[in-house]
XYZ file of N, CA and C in Angstrom:
642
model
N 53.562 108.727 132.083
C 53.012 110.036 132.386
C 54.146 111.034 132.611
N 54.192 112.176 132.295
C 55.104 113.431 132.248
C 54.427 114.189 133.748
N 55.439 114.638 133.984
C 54.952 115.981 134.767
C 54.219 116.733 134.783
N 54.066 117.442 133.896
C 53.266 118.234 133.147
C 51.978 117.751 132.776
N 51.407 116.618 132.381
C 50.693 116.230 132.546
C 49.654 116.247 134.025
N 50.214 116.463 135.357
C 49.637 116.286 136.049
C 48.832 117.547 136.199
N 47.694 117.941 137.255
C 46.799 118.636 137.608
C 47.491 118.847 139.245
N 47.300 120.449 138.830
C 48.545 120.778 140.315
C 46.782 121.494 141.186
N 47.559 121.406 142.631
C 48.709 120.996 143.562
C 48.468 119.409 143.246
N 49.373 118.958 143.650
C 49.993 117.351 143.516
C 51.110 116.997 144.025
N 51.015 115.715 144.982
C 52.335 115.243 145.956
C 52.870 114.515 145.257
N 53.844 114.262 145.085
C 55.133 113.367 144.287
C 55.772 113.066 145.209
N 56.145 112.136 145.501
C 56.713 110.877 146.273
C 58.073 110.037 145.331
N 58.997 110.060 146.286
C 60.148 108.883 145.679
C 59.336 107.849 146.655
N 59.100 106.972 145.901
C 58.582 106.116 146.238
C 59.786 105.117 147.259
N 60.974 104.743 146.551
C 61.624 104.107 147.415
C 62.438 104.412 147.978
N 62.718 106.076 148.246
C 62.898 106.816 149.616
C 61.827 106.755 150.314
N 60.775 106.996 150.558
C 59.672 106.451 151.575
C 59.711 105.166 151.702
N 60.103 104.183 151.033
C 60.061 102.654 151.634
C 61.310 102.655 152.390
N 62.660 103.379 151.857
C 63.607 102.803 152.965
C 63.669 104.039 154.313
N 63.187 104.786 154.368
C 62.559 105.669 155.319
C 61.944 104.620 156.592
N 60.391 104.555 156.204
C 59.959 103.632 157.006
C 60.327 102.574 157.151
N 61.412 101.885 156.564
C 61.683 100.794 156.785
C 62.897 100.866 157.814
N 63.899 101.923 158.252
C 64.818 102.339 158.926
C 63.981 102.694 160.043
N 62.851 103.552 160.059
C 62.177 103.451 161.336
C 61.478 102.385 161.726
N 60.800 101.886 161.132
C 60.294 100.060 161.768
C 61.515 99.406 162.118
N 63.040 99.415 161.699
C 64.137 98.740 162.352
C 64.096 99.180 163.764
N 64.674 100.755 163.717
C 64.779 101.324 165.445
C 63.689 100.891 166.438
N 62.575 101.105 165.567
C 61.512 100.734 166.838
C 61.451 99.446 167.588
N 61.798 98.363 166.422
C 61.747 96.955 167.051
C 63.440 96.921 167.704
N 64.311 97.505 167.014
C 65.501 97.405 168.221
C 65.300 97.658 169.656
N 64.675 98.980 169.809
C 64.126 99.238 171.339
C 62.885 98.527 171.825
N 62.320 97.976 171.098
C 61.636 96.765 171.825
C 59.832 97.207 172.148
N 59.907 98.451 170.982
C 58.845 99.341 171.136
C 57.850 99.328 169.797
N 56.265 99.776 170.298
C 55.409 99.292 169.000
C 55.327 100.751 168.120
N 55.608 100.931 166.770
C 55.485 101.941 166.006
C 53.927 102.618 165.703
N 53.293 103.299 166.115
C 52.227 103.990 165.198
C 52.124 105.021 164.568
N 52.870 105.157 163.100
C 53.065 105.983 162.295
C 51.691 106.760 161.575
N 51.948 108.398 162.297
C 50.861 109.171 161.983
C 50.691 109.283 160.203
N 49.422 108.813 160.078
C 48.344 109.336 158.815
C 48.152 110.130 157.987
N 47.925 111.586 158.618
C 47.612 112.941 158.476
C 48.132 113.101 157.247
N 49.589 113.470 157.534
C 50.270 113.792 156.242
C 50.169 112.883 154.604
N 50.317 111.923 155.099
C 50.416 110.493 153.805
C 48.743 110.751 153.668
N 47.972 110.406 154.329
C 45.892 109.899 153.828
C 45.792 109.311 152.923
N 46.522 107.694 152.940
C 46.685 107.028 152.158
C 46.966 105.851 152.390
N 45.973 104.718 152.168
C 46.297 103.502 152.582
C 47.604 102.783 151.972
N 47.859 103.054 150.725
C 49.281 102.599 150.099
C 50.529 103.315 151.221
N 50.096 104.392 151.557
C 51.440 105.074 152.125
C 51.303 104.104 154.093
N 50.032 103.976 153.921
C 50.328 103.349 155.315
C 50.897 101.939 155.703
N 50.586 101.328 154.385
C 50.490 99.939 154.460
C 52.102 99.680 154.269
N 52.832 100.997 153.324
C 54.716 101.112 153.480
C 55.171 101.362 155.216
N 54.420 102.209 155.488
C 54.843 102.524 156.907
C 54.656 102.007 158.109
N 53.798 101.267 158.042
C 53.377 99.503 158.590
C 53.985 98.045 157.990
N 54.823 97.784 157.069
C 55.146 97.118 156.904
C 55.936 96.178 158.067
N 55.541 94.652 157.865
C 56.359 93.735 159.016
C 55.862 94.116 160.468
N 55.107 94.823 160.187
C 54.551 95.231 162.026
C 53.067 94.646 161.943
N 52.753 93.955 163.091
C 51.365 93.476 163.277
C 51.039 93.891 165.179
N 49.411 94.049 165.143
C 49.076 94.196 166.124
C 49.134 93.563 167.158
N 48.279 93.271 168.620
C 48.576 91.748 169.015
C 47.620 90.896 168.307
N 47.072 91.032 167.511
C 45.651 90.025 167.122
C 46.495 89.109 165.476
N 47.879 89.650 165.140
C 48.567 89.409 164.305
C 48.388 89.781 163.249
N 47.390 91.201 162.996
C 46.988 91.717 162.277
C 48.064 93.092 161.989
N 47.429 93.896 160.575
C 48.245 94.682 160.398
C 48.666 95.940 161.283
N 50.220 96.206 161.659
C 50.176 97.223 162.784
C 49.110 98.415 162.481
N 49.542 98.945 164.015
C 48.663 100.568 164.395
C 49.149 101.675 163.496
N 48.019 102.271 163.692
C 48.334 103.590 162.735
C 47.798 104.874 163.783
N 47.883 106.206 163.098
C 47.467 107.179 164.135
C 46.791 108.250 163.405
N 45.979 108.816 163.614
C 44.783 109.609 162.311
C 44.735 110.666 163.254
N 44.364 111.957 162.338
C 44.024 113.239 163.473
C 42.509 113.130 163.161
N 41.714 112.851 162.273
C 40.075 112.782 162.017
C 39.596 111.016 161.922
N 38.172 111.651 162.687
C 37.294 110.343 162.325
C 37.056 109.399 160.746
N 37.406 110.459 160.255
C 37.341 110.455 158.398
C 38.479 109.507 157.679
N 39.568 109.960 158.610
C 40.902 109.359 157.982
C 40.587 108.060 159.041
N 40.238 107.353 159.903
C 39.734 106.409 160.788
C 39.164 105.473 159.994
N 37.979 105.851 159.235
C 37.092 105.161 159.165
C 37.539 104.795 157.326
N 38.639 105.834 156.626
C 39.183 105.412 155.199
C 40.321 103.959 155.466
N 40.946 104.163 156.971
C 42.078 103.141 157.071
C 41.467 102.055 157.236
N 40.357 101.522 157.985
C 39.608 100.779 158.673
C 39.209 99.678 157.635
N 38.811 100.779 156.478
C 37.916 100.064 155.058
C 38.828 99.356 154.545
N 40.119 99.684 154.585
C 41.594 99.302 154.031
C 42.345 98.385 154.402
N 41.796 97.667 155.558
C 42.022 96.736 156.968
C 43.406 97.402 158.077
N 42.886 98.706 158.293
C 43.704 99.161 159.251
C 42.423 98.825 160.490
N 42.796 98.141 161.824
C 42.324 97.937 162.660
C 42.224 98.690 163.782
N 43.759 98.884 164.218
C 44.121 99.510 165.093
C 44.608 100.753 165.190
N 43.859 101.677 165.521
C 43.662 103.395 165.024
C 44.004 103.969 166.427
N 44.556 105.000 166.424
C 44.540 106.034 167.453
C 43.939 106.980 166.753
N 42.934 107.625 167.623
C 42.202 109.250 166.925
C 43.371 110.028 168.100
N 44.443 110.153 167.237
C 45.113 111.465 168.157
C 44.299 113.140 168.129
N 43.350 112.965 169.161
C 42.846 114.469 168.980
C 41.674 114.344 170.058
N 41.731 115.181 171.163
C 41.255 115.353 172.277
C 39.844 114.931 171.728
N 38.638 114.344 171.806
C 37.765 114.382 171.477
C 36.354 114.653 171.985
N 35.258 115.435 171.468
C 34.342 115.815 172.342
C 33.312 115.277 171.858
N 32.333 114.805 172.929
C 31.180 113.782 173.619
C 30.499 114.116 171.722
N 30.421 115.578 170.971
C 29.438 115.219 170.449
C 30.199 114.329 169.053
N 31.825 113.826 169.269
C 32.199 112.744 168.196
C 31.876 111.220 168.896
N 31.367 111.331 169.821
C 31.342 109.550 170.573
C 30.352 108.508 169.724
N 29.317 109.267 169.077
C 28.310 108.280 168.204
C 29.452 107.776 166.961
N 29.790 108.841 166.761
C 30.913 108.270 165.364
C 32.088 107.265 165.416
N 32.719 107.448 166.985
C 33.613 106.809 167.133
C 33.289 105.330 168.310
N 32.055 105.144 168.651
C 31.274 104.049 168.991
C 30.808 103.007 167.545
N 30.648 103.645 166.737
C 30.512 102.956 165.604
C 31.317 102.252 164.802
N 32.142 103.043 164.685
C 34.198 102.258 164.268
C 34.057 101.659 165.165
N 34.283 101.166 166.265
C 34.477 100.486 166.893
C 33.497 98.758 167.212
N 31.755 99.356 167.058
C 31.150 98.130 166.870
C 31.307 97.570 165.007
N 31.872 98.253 164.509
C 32.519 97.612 163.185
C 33.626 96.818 163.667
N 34.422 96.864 164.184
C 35.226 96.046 164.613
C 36.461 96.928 164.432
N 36.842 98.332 164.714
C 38.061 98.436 164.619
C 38.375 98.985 166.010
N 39.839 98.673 166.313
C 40.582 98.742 167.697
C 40.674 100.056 167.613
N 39.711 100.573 168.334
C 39.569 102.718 167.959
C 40.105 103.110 169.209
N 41.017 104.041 169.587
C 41.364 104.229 170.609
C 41.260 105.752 170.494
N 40.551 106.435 171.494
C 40.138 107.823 171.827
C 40.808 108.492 172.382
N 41.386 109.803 172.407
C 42.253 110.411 173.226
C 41.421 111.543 174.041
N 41.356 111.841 175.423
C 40.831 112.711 176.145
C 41.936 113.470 177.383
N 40.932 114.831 177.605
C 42.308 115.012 178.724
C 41.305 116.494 179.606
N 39.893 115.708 179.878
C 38.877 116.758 180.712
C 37.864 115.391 181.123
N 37.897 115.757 182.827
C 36.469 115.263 183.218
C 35.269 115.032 183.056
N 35.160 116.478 182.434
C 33.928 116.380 181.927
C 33.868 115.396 180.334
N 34.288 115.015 179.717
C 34.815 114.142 178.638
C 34.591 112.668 178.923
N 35.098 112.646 180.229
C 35.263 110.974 181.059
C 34.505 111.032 181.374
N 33.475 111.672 181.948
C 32.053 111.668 182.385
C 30.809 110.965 181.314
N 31.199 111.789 179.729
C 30.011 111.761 178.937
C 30.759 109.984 178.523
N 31.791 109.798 178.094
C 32.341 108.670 177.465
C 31.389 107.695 178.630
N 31.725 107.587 179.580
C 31.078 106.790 180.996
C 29.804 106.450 180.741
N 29.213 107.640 180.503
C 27.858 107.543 180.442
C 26.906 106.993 178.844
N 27.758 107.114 178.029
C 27.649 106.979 176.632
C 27.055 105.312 176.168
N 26.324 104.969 175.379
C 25.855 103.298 175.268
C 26.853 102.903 175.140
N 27.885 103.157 174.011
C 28.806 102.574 173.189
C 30.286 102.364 174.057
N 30.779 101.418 173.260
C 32.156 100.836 174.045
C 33.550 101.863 173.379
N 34.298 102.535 174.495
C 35.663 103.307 174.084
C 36.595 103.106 175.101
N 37.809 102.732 174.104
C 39.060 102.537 174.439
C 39.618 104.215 174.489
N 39.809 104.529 175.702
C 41.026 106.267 175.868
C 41.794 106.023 176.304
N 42.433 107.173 175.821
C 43.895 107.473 176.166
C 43.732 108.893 176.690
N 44.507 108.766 177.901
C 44.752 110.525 178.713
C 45.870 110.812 178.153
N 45.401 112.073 177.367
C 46.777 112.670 176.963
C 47.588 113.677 177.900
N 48.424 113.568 178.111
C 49.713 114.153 179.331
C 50.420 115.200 178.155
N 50.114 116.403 179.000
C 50.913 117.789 178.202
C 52.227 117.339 178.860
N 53.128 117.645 178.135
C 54.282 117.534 178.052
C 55.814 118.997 178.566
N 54.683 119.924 177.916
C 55.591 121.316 177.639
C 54.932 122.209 176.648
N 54.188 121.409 175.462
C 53.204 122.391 174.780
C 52.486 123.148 175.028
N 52.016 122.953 176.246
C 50.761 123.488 176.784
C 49.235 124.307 176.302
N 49.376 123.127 175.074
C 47.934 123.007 174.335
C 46.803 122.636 174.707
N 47.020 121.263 174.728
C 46.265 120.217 175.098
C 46.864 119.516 176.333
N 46.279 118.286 176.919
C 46.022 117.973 177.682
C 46.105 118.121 179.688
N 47.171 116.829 180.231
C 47.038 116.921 181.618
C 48.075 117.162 182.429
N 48.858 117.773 183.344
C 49.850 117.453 183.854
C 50.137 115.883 184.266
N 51.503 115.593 184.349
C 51.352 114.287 184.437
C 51.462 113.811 186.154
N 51.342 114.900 186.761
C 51.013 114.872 187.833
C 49.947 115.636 189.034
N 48.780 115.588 188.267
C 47.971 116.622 188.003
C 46.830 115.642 188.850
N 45.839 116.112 190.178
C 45.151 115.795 190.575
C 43.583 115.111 189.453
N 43.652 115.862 188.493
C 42.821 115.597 186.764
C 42.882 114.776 186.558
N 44.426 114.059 186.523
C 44.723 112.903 185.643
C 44.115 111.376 186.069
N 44.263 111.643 187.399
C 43.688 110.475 188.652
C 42.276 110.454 188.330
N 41.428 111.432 188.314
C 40.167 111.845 188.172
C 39.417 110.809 187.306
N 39.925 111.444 186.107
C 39.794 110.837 184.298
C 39.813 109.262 184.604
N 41.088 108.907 185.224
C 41.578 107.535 185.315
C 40.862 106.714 185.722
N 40.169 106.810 187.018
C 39.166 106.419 187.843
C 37.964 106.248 187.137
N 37.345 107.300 186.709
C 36.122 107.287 185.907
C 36.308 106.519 185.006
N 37.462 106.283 184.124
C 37.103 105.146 183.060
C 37.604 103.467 183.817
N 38.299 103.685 184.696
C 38.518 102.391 185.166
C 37.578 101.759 185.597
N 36.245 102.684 185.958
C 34.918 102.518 186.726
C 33.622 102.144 185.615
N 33.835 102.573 184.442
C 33.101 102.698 183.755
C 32.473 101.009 183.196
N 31.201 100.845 182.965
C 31.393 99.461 182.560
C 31.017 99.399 181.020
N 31.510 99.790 180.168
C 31.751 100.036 178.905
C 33.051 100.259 178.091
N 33.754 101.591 179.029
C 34.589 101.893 178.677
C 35.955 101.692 179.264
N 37.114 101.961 178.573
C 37.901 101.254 179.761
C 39.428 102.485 179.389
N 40.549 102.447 180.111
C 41.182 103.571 180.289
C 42.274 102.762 179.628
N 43.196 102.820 177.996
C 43.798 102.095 177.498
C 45.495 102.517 177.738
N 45.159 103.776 178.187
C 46.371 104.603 178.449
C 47.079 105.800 178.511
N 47.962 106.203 178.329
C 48.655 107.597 178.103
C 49.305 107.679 177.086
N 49.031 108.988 176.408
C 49.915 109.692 175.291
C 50.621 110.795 175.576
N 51.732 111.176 174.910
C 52.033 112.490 175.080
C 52.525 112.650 173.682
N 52.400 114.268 173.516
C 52.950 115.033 171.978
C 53.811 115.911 172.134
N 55.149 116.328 171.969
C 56.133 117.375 171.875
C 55.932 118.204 170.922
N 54.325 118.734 170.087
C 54.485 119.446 169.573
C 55.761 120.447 169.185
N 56.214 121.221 170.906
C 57.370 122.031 170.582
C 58.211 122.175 170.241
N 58.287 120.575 170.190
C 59.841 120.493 169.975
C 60.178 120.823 168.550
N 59.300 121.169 167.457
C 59.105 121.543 165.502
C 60.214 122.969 166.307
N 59.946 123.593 167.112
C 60.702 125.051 167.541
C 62.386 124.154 167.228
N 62.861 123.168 167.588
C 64.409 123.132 167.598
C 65.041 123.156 166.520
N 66.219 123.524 166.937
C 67.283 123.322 165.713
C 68.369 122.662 165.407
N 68.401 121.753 166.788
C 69.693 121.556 166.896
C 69.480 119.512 167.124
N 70.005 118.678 166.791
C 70.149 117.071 167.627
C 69.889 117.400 169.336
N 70.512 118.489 169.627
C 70.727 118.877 171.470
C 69.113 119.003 171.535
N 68.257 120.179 170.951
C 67.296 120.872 171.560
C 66.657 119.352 171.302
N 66.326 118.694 170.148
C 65.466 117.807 170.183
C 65.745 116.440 171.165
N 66.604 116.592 171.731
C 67.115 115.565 172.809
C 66.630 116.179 173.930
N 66.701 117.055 174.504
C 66.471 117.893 175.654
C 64.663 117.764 175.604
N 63.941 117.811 174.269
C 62.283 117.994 174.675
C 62.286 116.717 174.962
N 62.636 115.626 174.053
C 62.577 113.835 174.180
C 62.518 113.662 174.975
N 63.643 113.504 175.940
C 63.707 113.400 177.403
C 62.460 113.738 178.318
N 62.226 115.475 178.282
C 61.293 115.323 178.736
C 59.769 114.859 178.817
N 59.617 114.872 177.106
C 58.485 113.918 176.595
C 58.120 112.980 177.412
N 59.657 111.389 177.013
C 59.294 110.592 177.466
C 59.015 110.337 179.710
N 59.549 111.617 179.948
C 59.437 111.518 181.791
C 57.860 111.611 182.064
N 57.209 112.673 180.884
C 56.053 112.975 181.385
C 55.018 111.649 181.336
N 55.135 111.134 180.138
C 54.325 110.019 179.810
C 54.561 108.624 180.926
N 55.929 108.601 181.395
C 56.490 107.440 182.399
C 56.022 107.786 183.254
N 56.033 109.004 183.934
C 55.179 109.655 185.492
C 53.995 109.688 185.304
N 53.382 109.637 184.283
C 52.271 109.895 184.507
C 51.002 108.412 184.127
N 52.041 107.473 183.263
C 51.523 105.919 183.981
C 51.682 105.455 185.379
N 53.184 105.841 186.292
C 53.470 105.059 186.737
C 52.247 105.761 188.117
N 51.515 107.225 188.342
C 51.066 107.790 188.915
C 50.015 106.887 189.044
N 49.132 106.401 187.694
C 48.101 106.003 187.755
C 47.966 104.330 188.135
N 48.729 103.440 187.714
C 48.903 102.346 188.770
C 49.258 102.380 190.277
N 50.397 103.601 190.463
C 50.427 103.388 191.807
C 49.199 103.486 192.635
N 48.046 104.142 191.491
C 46.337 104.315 192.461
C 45.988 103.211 191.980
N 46.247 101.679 191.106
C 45.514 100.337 191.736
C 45.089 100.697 190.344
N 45.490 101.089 188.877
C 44.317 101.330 187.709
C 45.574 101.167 186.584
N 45.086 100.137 185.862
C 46.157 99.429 184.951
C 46.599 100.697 183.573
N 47.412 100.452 183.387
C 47.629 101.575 182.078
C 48.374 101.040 181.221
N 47.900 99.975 180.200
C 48.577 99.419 179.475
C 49.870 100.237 178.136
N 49.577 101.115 177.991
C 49.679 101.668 176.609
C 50.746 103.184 177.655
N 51.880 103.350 177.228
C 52.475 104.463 177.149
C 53.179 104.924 176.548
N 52.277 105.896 176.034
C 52.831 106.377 174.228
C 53.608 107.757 174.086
């Protein structure tokens, strides 16, 4: 096939610059002793995930985690035998039928929230969900302080819940796309990773397990 041949817009890929890409980041991650879940969004493509998952498995010894911003891209990885999904994206009560369903399919769906009222409806909801409290960082988009009377709140309610259960904390440096420099993006990192560490270590010190700090 020629170039020209194709039907534009159209992504073109070096294919084995993206394999040794992800394959340099699946090294670092297992050097630090840490689990990779390489976001979706961009790639929406089970070939591109299954490069960016390579050699990584879940704990079930299945193929590693992945991270989707839609229920859509969830439920395309799932079909593909992606198991273990993060829906990175605050989610509201009226996506819980959709994402109760991935889940009694059998995939490891993990929900991200960061409002009471959220932990309330999830609580109350038939269906079984794995969340994650997402901890604002510095963006100040989305979610919780990581020391934020809220965060305890959320925590409680799903630790309480007998369905649902509280899988952990995330945080996103959106801001940090603003840097320019190795420095600036070291300087948000840092604080990234303090917010997400304070704001597990907040929620065990109240007696409520937080497996996952992302």
């Amino acid at each position: 096939m020629k170039l020209s041949d194709l039907q534009t817009p159209c992504l073109i890929l070096d294919k084995s610059r993206v394999e040794r890409n992800c394959a340099r980041m699946s090294a670092r991650a297992a050097a630090l002793g840490v689990a990779l879940r390489p976001h979706m969004k961009t790639g929406k493509s089970a070939e591109i995930a299954k490069i960016a998952t390579a050699g990584q498995t879940d704990q079930t010894g299945k193929t590693g985690g992945v991270t989707v911003s839609t229920l859509a891209e969830a439920g395309y990885l799932f079909e593909h035998g992606f198991a273990d999904i993060l829906y990175a994206v605050s989610i509201p009560p009226s996506k819980l039928d959709r994402a109760a369903a991935l889940t009694a399919r059998g995939a490891d769906l993990k929900i991200l929230i960061d409002s009471v009222e959220v932990a309330d409806a999830i609580a109350a909801h038939p269906g079984s969900h794995a969340a994650l409290i997402e901890v604002d960082c510095g963006e100040h988009r989305t979610g919780v302080d990581h020391d934020n009377d809220r965060l305890i709140a959320i925590a409680r309610i799903l630790d309480t819940s007998p369905r649902s259960r509280l899988a952990g904390v995330m945080t996103h440096a959106g801001h940090s796309y603003r840097g320019r420099s190795p420095e600036d993006m070291q300087a948000v990192a840092s604080v990234e990773r303090d917010a997400a560490v304070a704001a597990a270590a907040l929620i065990r010190a109240g007696g409520i397990a937080c497996p996952i700090v992302s």
